Short mmCIF file of C-alpha atoms in Angstrom, two decimals:
data_model
loop_
_atom_site.label_atom_id
_atom_site.label_comp_id
_atom_site.label_asym_id
_atom_site.label_seq_id
_atom_site.Cartn_x
_atom_site.Cartn_y
_atom_site.Cartn_z
CA MET A 1 -20.15 26.78 28.04
CA SER A 2 -18.73 25.28 24.85
CA ASP A 3 -18.96 21.81 26.45
CA ASP A 4 -22.78 22.20 26.49
CA ILE A 5 -23.03 21.96 22.70
CA GLU A 6 -25.55 19.32 21.65
CA PRO A 7 -25.45 17.26 18.44
CA PHE A 8 -27.36 18.24 15.31
CA TYR A 9 -29.71 15.28 15.59
CA ALA A 10 -30.96 15.49 11.98
CA ILE A 11 -27.44 14.52 10.90
CA GLY A 12 -27.83 11.29 12.85
CA ILE A 13 -31.20 10.68 11.20
CA SER A 14 -29.60 11.25 7.81
CA ARG A 15 -26.81 8.81 8.66
CA ILE A 16 -29.38 6.10 9.36
CA ALA A 17 -31.18 7.02 6.13
CA HIS A 18 -28.02 6.48 4.11
CA GLN A 19 -27.37 3.17 5.88
CA LEU A 20 -30.86 2.00 4.92
CA LYS A 21 -30.27 3.13 1.36
CA ALA A 22 -27.03 1.13 1.25
CA GLN A 23 -29.09 -1.91 2.32
CA GLY A 24 -31.32 -1.46 -0.71
CA ARG A 25 -34.17 0.51 0.91
CA THR A 26 -35.79 3.38 -0.94
CA VAL A 27 -35.39 6.46 1.25
CA LEU A 28 -37.12 9.83 0.84
CA HIS A 29 -34.85 12.55 2.23
CA MET A 30 -37.02 15.19 3.93
CA GLU A 31 -34.67 15.68 6.90
CA PHE A 32 -32.39 18.41 5.52
CA GLY A 33 -33.12 21.88 4.16
CA GLN A 34 -31.30 21.46 0.88
CA PRO A 35 -32.75 21.63 -2.62
CA SER A 36 -32.77 18.34 -4.49
CA THR A 37 -32.05 20.29 -7.68
CA GLY A 38 -28.50 21.19 -8.63
CA ALA A 39 -26.89 24.50 -9.45
CA PRO A 40 -28.35 26.39 -12.43
CA LYS A 41 -27.19 25.14 -15.83
CA ALA A 42 -25.32 28.32 -16.68
CA ALA A 43 -23.44 28.16 -13.38
CA ILE A 44 -22.30 24.60 -14.09
CA GLU A 45 -21.17 25.57 -17.59
CA VAL A 46 -19.07 28.40 -16.18
CA ALA A 47 -17.57 26.04 -13.60
CA HIS A 48 -16.50 23.62 -16.35
CA GLN A 49 -14.84 26.45 -18.27
CA VAL A 50 -12.99 27.69 -15.20
CA LEU A 51 -11.77 24.19 -14.30
CA ASP A 52 -10.29 23.83 -17.78
CA THR A 53 -8.63 27.23 -17.96
CA GLU A 54 -7.74 28.59 -14.50
CA PRO A 55 -5.53 27.28 -11.68
CA MET A 56 -7.56 29.28 -9.11
CA GLY A 57 -6.39 30.16 -5.61
CA TYR A 58 -7.21 32.46 -2.68
CA TRP A 59 -9.44 35.13 -4.16
CA GLU A 60 -12.52 37.28 -3.65
CA SER A 61 -14.50 38.09 -6.77
CA THR A 62 -15.04 41.83 -7.15
CA ALA A 63 -17.54 41.12 -9.91
CA LEU A 64 -19.58 38.97 -7.53
CA THR A 65 -19.61 41.48 -4.67
CA GLN A 66 -20.68 44.15 -7.16
CA ARG A 67 -23.47 41.89 -8.43
CA ILE A 68 -24.68 41.18 -4.88
CA ALA A 69 -24.69 44.92 -4.15
CA ARG A 70 -26.86 45.39 -7.24
CA HIS A 71 -29.18 42.66 -5.93
CA TYR A 72 -29.82 44.68 -2.73
CA ARG A 73 -30.60 47.78 -4.76
CA GLU A 74 -32.97 45.98 -7.13
CA SER A 75 -34.68 43.68 -4.61
CA TYR A 76 -34.92 45.88 -1.51
CA GLY A 77 -34.18 49.43 -2.64
CA VAL A 78 -31.14 49.42 -0.33
CA THR A 79 -27.79 50.92 -1.24
CA VAL A 80 -24.91 48.68 -0.18
CA SER A 81 -21.31 49.23 -1.21
CA PRO A 82 -19.54 46.17 -2.68
CA GLU A 83 -16.85 46.72 -0.04
CA GLN A 84 -19.44 45.94 2.65
CA ILE A 85 -19.99 42.46 1.21
CA ILE A 86 -17.64 39.77 2.50
CA LEU A 87 -17.80 36.42 0.69
CA THR A 88 -17.70 33.40 3.00
CA CYS A 89 -17.53 29.60 2.87
CA GLY A 90 -21.32 29.34 3.28
CA ALA A 91 -23.70 30.96 5.74
CA SER A 92 -22.35 29.00 8.72
CA PRO A 93 -18.90 30.67 8.64
CA ALA A 94 -20.70 33.97 8.03
CA LEU A 95 -22.61 33.41 11.28
CA VAL A 96 -19.39 32.59 13.15
CA MET A 97 -17.73 35.69 11.70
CA ALA A 98 -20.70 37.95 12.50
CA LEU A 99 -20.91 36.79 16.11
CA ALA A 100 -17.17 36.60 16.81
CA SER A 101 -16.50 40.06 15.37
CA SER A 102 -19.48 41.72 17.07
CA PHE A 103 -19.69 40.27 20.57
CA LYS A 104 -17.37 39.09 23.31
CA PRO A 105 -17.43 36.02 25.56
CA GLY A 106 -20.16 36.32 28.16
CA ASP A 107 -22.37 38.54 26.00
CA VAL A 108 -26.06 37.63 25.88
CA VAL A 109 -27.59 37.25 22.42
CA ALA A 110 -31.33 36.69 22.05
CA VAL A 111 -32.68 34.09 19.61
CA ALA A 112 -36.12 32.74 18.77
CA ARG A 113 -37.17 29.32 20.03
CA PRO A 114 -37.80 27.28 17.93
CA GLY A 115 -34.86 28.33 15.80
CA TYR A 116 -31.97 26.99 13.80
CA VAL A 117 -29.80 24.72 15.95
CA ALA A 118 -26.56 26.45 14.90
CA TYR A 119 -27.57 29.75 16.51
CA ARG A 120 -27.65 28.24 19.98
CA ASN A 121 -24.63 26.03 19.50
CA THR A 122 -22.43 28.61 17.76
CA LEU A 123 -23.09 31.10 20.55
CA LYS A 124 -22.15 28.47 23.12
CA ALA A 125 -19.01 27.52 21.16
CA LEU A 126 -17.96 31.17 21.23
CA ASN A 127 -18.64 31.27 24.99
CA MET A 128 -21.57 33.62 24.54
CA ILE A 129 -24.96 33.14 26.18
CA PRO A 130 -28.04 32.37 24.04
CA LEU A 131 -31.23 33.84 25.46
CA GLU A 132 -34.06 31.87 23.92
CA LEU A 133 -37.38 33.65 23.42
CA SER A 134 -40.38 31.35 23.14
CA CYS A 135 -42.15 31.86 19.80
CA GLY A 136 -44.81 29.19 19.64
CA HIS A 137 -48.38 28.95 18.39
CA ALA A 138 -49.49 31.95 20.45
CA GLU A 139 -46.84 34.13 18.77
CA ARG A 140 -47.39 32.56 15.34
CA PHE A 141 -43.78 31.42 15.64
CA ARG A 142 -42.50 34.98 15.11
CA LEU A 143 -40.29 37.27 17.15
CA SER A 144 -41.90 40.58 18.09
CA ALA A 145 -40.69 44.01 19.09
CA ALA A 146 -42.65 43.66 22.34
CA GLN A 147 -40.62 40.60 23.30
CA ILE A 148 -37.35 42.45 22.67
CA ALA A 149 -38.53 45.49 24.60
CA ALA A 150 -39.43 43.30 27.60
CA ILE A 151 -35.98 41.74 28.03
CA ASP A 152 -34.35 43.11 31.19
CA PRO A 153 -31.50 43.80 31.04
CA ALA A 154 -31.15 44.34 27.31
CA PRO A 155 -29.06 41.69 25.54
CA ALA A 156 -25.96 42.65 23.56
CA GLY A 157 -27.41 41.18 20.39
CA LEU A 158 -30.36 39.64 18.58
CA ILE A 159 -30.44 37.06 15.81
CA VAL A 160 -33.43 37.51 13.51
CA ALA A 161 -34.43 34.95 10.86
CA SER A 162 -37.21 35.65 8.38
CA PRO A 163 -38.18 33.30 6.74
CA ALA A 164 -37.26 31.15 9.72
CA ASN A 165 -35.99 27.63 10.11
CA PRO A 166 -37.72 25.32 11.11
CA THR A 167 -41.08 27.06 10.75
CA GLY A 168 -40.97 29.04 7.51
CA ALA A 169 -42.56 31.97 9.37
CA ILE A 170 -41.97 35.42 7.88
CA ILE A 171 -41.92 38.54 10.06
CA PRO A 172 -43.95 41.31 8.33
CA GLY A 173 -42.18 44.53 7.38
CA ASP A 174 -43.93 46.67 9.98
CA GLU A 175 -42.82 44.29 12.75
CA LEU A 176 -39.26 44.19 11.43
CA ALA A 177 -39.28 48.00 11.52
CA ALA A 178 -40.52 47.92 15.12
CA ILE A 179 -37.84 45.37 16.10
CA ALA A 180 -35.18 47.56 14.49
CA ARG A 181 -36.46 50.60 16.39
CA VAL A 182 -36.45 48.83 19.77
CA CYS A 183 -32.94 47.47 19.15
CA ARG A 184 -31.66 50.95 18.24
CA GLU A 185 -33.17 52.46 21.35
CA ARG A 186 -31.72 49.74 23.58
CA GLY A 187 -28.30 49.41 21.93
CA ILE A 188 -28.88 45.84 20.71
CA ARG A 189 -26.88 44.80 17.66
CA ILE A 190 -28.90 42.87 15.07
CA VAL A 191 -27.66 39.87 13.09
CA SER A 192 -30.21 39.07 10.39
CA ASP A 193 -30.13 35.62 8.79
CA GLU A 194 -31.74 36.03 5.36
CA ILE A 195 -30.66 32.71 3.86
CA TYR A 196 -34.22 31.80 2.81
CA HIS A 197 -34.93 35.02 0.93
CA GLY A 198 -36.36 34.29 -2.49
CA LEU A 199 -38.41 31.42 -1.06
CA SER A 200 -41.76 33.04 -0.19
CA TYR A 201 -45.31 31.96 -1.01
CA GLY A 202 -47.10 35.25 -0.42
CA ASP A 203 -45.51 38.64 0.01
CA PRO A 204 -41.71 38.54 -0.35
CA ALA A 205 -39.57 38.70 2.77
CA ARG A 206 -38.15 42.09 3.68
CA SER A 207 -34.49 42.68 4.43
CA MET A 208 -33.51 44.07 7.83
CA LEU A 209 -31.29 46.51 5.94
CA GLU A 210 -34.44 48.34 4.87
CA PHE A 211 -35.03 49.24 8.51
CA GLU A 212 -31.59 49.08 10.14
CA PRO A 213 -28.53 49.90 8.00
CA GLU A 214 -26.23 48.94 10.89
CA ALA A 215 -27.47 45.33 10.96
CA LEU A 216 -25.14 42.52 9.99
CA VAL A 217 -26.86 40.46 7.30
CA ILE A 218 -26.08 36.85 6.40
CA ASN A 219 -27.09 35.14 3.18
CA SER A 220 -26.02 32.21 1.05
CA PHE A 221 -26.20 30.54 -2.34
CA SER A 222 -27.36 27.30 -0.69
CA LYS A 223 -31.15 27.70 -0.68
CA TYR A 224 -32.78 29.82 -3.40
CA PHE A 225 -29.76 29.44 -5.70
CA SER A 226 -29.70 25.65 -5.15
CA MET A 227 -25.93 25.53 -4.54
CA ALA A 228 -25.67 24.01 -1.05
CA GLY A 229 -22.65 21.85 -1.86
CA TRP A 230 -20.70 24.74 -3.33
CA ARG A 231 -20.27 26.27 0.14
CA LEU A 232 -20.60 29.94 -0.68
CA GLY A 233 -22.31 32.69 1.31
CA TRP A 234 -21.82 36.30 2.25
CA MET A 235 -22.15 38.82 5.02
CA VAL A 236 -23.13 42.45 4.63
CA SER A 237 -21.27 44.50 7.22
CA PRO A 238 -21.91 48.09 8.34
CA PRO A 239 -19.16 50.32 6.89
CA ALA A 240 -17.52 50.97 10.26
CA HIS A 241 -17.36 47.22 10.96
CA VAL A 242 -15.93 46.05 7.62
CA GLU A 243 -12.24 46.15 8.54
CA ARG A 244 -12.79 44.17 11.73
CA ALA A 245 -15.03 41.61 10.00
CA ARG A 246 -12.51 41.11 7.20
CA ALA A 247 -9.77 40.53 9.76
CA PHE A 248 -11.82 37.73 11.31
CA MET A 249 -12.66 36.27 7.89
CA GLY A 250 -9.03 36.19 6.81
CA ALA A 251 -7.78 34.75 10.09
CA MET A 252 -10.39 32.00 10.37
CA PHE A 253 -11.36 31.12 6.79
CA LEU A 254 -8.94 32.84 4.34
CA THR A 255 -11.28 33.16 1.35
CA ALA A 256 -14.39 31.58 -0.07
CA PRO A 257 -14.01 28.81 -2.70
CA SER A 258 -12.84 30.26 -6.02
CA LEU A 259 -14.78 27.86 -8.24
CA ALA A 260 -18.01 28.55 -6.36
CA GLN A 261 -17.55 32.30 -6.80
CA HIS A 262 -17.28 31.97 -10.58
CA ALA A 263 -20.38 29.76 -10.71
CA ALA A 264 -22.38 31.98 -8.35
CA LEU A 265 -21.89 35.04 -10.52
CA ALA A 266 -23.59 33.20 -13.36
CA ALA A 267 -26.28 31.81 -11.03
CA MET A 268 -27.43 35.29 -10.05
CA ASP A 269 -28.81 35.81 -13.55
CA CYS A 270 -30.64 32.47 -13.74
CA ARG A 271 -33.83 33.75 -12.15
CA GLU A 272 -36.24 32.04 -14.51
CA GLU A 273 -34.77 28.62 -13.79
CA LEU A 274 -34.56 29.28 -10.04
CA ASP A 275 -38.08 30.68 -9.81
CA GLY A 276 -39.18 27.45 -11.46
CA HIS A 277 -37.78 25.61 -8.44
CA VAL A 278 -39.83 27.87 -6.16
CA GLU A 279 -42.97 26.90 -8.04
CA VAL A 280 -42.17 23.24 -7.38
CA TYR A 281 -41.77 24.03 -3.68
CA ARG A 282 -45.06 25.90 -3.76
CA LYS A 283 -46.82 22.83 -5.16
CA ASN A 284 -45.10 20.54 -2.64
CA ARG A 285 -46.09 22.86 0.19
CA GLN A 286 -49.72 22.77 -0.84
CA LEU A 287 -49.71 18.98 -1.14
CA LEU A 288 -48.50 18.73 2.44
CA LEU A 289 -50.91 21.36 3.75
CA ASP A 290 -53.79 19.52 2.11
CA ALA A 291 -52.74 16.07 3.30
CA LEU A 292 -51.32 16.51 6.79
CA PRO A 293 -54.68 17.11 8.54
CA SER A 294 -55.88 13.70 7.33
CA LEU A 295 -52.82 12.22 9.07
CA GLY A 296 -53.86 13.88 12.31
CA LEU A 297 -51.30 16.69 12.00
CA THR A 298 -53.56 19.69 12.39
CA ALA A 299 -51.31 22.03 14.38
CA ILE A 300 -48.46 23.37 12.26
CA ALA A 301 -46.42 26.55 11.99
CA PRO A 302 -47.35 28.95 9.16
CA PRO A 303 -45.00 28.03 6.27
CA ASP A 304 -44.89 31.52 4.76
CA GLY A 305 -41.48 30.88 3.22
CA ALA A 306 -38.43 28.57 3.16
CA PHE A 307 -39.35 24.93 2.45
CA TYR A 308 -40.41 23.46 5.78
CA ILE A 309 -43.48 22.22 7.59
CA TYR A 310 -43.04 22.22 11.39
CA ALA A 311 -45.73 19.96 12.75
CA ASP A 312 -46.96 19.18 16.27
CA VAL A 313 -46.98 15.43 16.90
CA GLY A 314 -47.48 15.76 20.65
CA HIS A 315 -50.58 13.56 20.52
CA LEU A 316 -48.31 10.69 19.40
CA THR A 317 -45.02 11.21 21.20
CA ASN A 318 -43.01 13.16 23.73
CA ASP A 319 -39.72 12.04 22.15
CA SER A 320 -39.41 13.47 18.63
CA LEU A 321 -35.93 12.00 18.08
CA ALA A 322 -37.07 8.43 18.73
CA PHE A 323 -40.24 9.16 16.75
CA CYS A 324 -38.27 10.32 13.68
CA GLU A 325 -35.97 7.30 13.84
CA ARG A 326 -38.89 4.89 14.05
CA LEU A 327 -40.72 6.73 11.28
CA LEU A 328 -37.62 6.43 9.08
CA ARG A 329 -37.00 2.74 9.77
CA GLU A 330 -40.64 1.78 9.24
CA THR A 331 -41.51 3.98 6.24
CA GLY A 332 -38.23 5.12 4.66
CA VAL A 333 -39.24 8.76 5.12
CA ALA A 334 -36.52 10.82 6.81
CA THR A 335 -37.60 13.88 8.84
CA ALA A 336 -35.93 16.17 11.38
CA PRO A 337 -36.73 15.98 15.11
CA GLY A 338 -38.01 19.13 16.77
CA VAL A 339 -35.45 18.86 19.58
CA ASP A 340 -32.86 20.20 17.12
CA PHE A 341 -34.72 23.50 17.02
CA ASP A 342 -36.33 23.71 20.44
CA PRO A 343 -34.82 22.01 23.51
CA VAL A 344 -37.96 22.78 25.54
CA GLU A 345 -41.02 22.05 23.39
CA GLY A 346 -39.30 20.37 20.45
CA ARG A 347 -39.85 16.87 21.81
CA ARG A 348 -43.39 17.16 20.44
CA PHE A 349 -42.55 18.49 16.95
CA ILE A 350 -41.04 17.20 13.72
CA ARG A 351 -39.95 19.07 10.60
CA PHE A 352 -40.62 18.05 7.01
CA SER A 353 -38.49 19.58 4.26
CA PHE A 354 -40.34 19.85 0.95
CA ALA A 355 -37.25 20.86 -1.08
CA VAL A 356 -37.53 17.58 -2.97
CA SER A 357 -39.37 16.60 -6.14
CA THR A 358 -43.15 16.58 -6.23
CA ALA A 359 -43.08 12.85 -6.99
CA GLU A 360 -41.11 12.28 -3.78
CA VAL A 361 -43.60 14.30 -1.73
CA GLU A 362 -46.46 12.27 -3.20
CA GLU A 363 -44.67 9.00 -2.43
CA ALA A 364 -43.88 10.16 1.11
CA LEU A 365 -47.52 11.03 1.75
CA SER A 366 -48.60 7.64 0.44
CA ARG A 367 -46.30 5.91 2.94
CA LEU A 368 -47.16 8.21 5.82
CA LYS A 369 -50.92 7.87 5.45
CA THR A 370 -50.95 4.20 6.45
CA TRP A 371 -48.26 4.61 9.10
CA PHE A 372 -49.88 7.53 10.93
CA ALA A 373 -53.26 5.80 10.88
CA ALA A 374 -51.71 2.94 12.87
CA GLN A 375 -50.18 5.10 15.61
CA ALA A 376 -51.68 5.13 19.09
CA PRO A 377 -51.99 8.46 20.96
CA ALA A 378 -49.33 9.20 23.57
CA ARG A 379 -50.54 9.48 27.13
CA GLY A 380 -50.84 12.96 28.57
CA PHE A 381 -50.25 14.78 25.29
CA ALA A 382 -52.59 16.57 22.95
CA PRO A 383 -51.90 18.85 19.97
CA GLN A 384 -51.60 22.55 20.67
CA ARG A 385 -53.62 24.82 18.47
CA GLY A 386 -53.15 28.43 17.58
#
């Protein structure tokens, strides 16, 4: 099955974007889900101090795991022991560790479609079987307990993401509780990807740990904390699973980056600065929501959180990859093709990331307005609505 892994097509789009930039073009990078801001000032100051005074090495910061445990208590009212928190080299290794330590080759793990490309590909790379559950307009792009209850036979696992990539959809607390209940009854192990927590535009996202203490939870400093390049994440493991998870972490990744751990500890107390970034995203989100209908993009997923707009362009194309490349070459605006996130319906969707400056969003909309007005409808396609 590992030979079925498909490319992450947005990386190819980004490669073209950088080539155009090298040719002197002005490119607006809305293809990746990474903040355009850097790490918090205090985190950078700590990093400078550490570089000047410490040789560093293989290490896991007890102070940081204690601080993350405090975060769960303060943010979710959940008691987590620092020993349950395993620091990783970003959320991607945390996903590999969670899946490899919890399931065996041939196990079926359910995922939402559309969903983050790495879920499907990581499962395949580990010789597990992704079972994709359609979560489109009719489902408001959200997994439901009813969907999980209807799977026959029950899968070994379920990956839940709320807020989700590429849609930004947040699963309400009562539905998360129902999903947790169904999974308990059916013996389905939950892996909850909470990397976009802190990035919500209404009610805050709820942690799966509030409803299922035995869930494996993944998070990262890449999104809310604006530290994508520092490659630092974590996994919360159930107590009985900690020893096994740590064995996998040590064997595959050794330890997380020492410098990033020092900086992250400082970043956790920079909430005012980081919440300021969220307010920029909120403004960018509203600019897009106000402008996209005038471009003919009237069918979009509900961007409750994260920093994405997932838009239906099925009236213009049935090949989102070619569409994104042409859009980039003709306007200098880089976006992500929907086929990364949905191999079935994604050919009619594209994803905008609004984790850039407001000035860049305004410039992008200025370029897109003229370009979209000139596009002819694709034959046999019309926008879905829901």
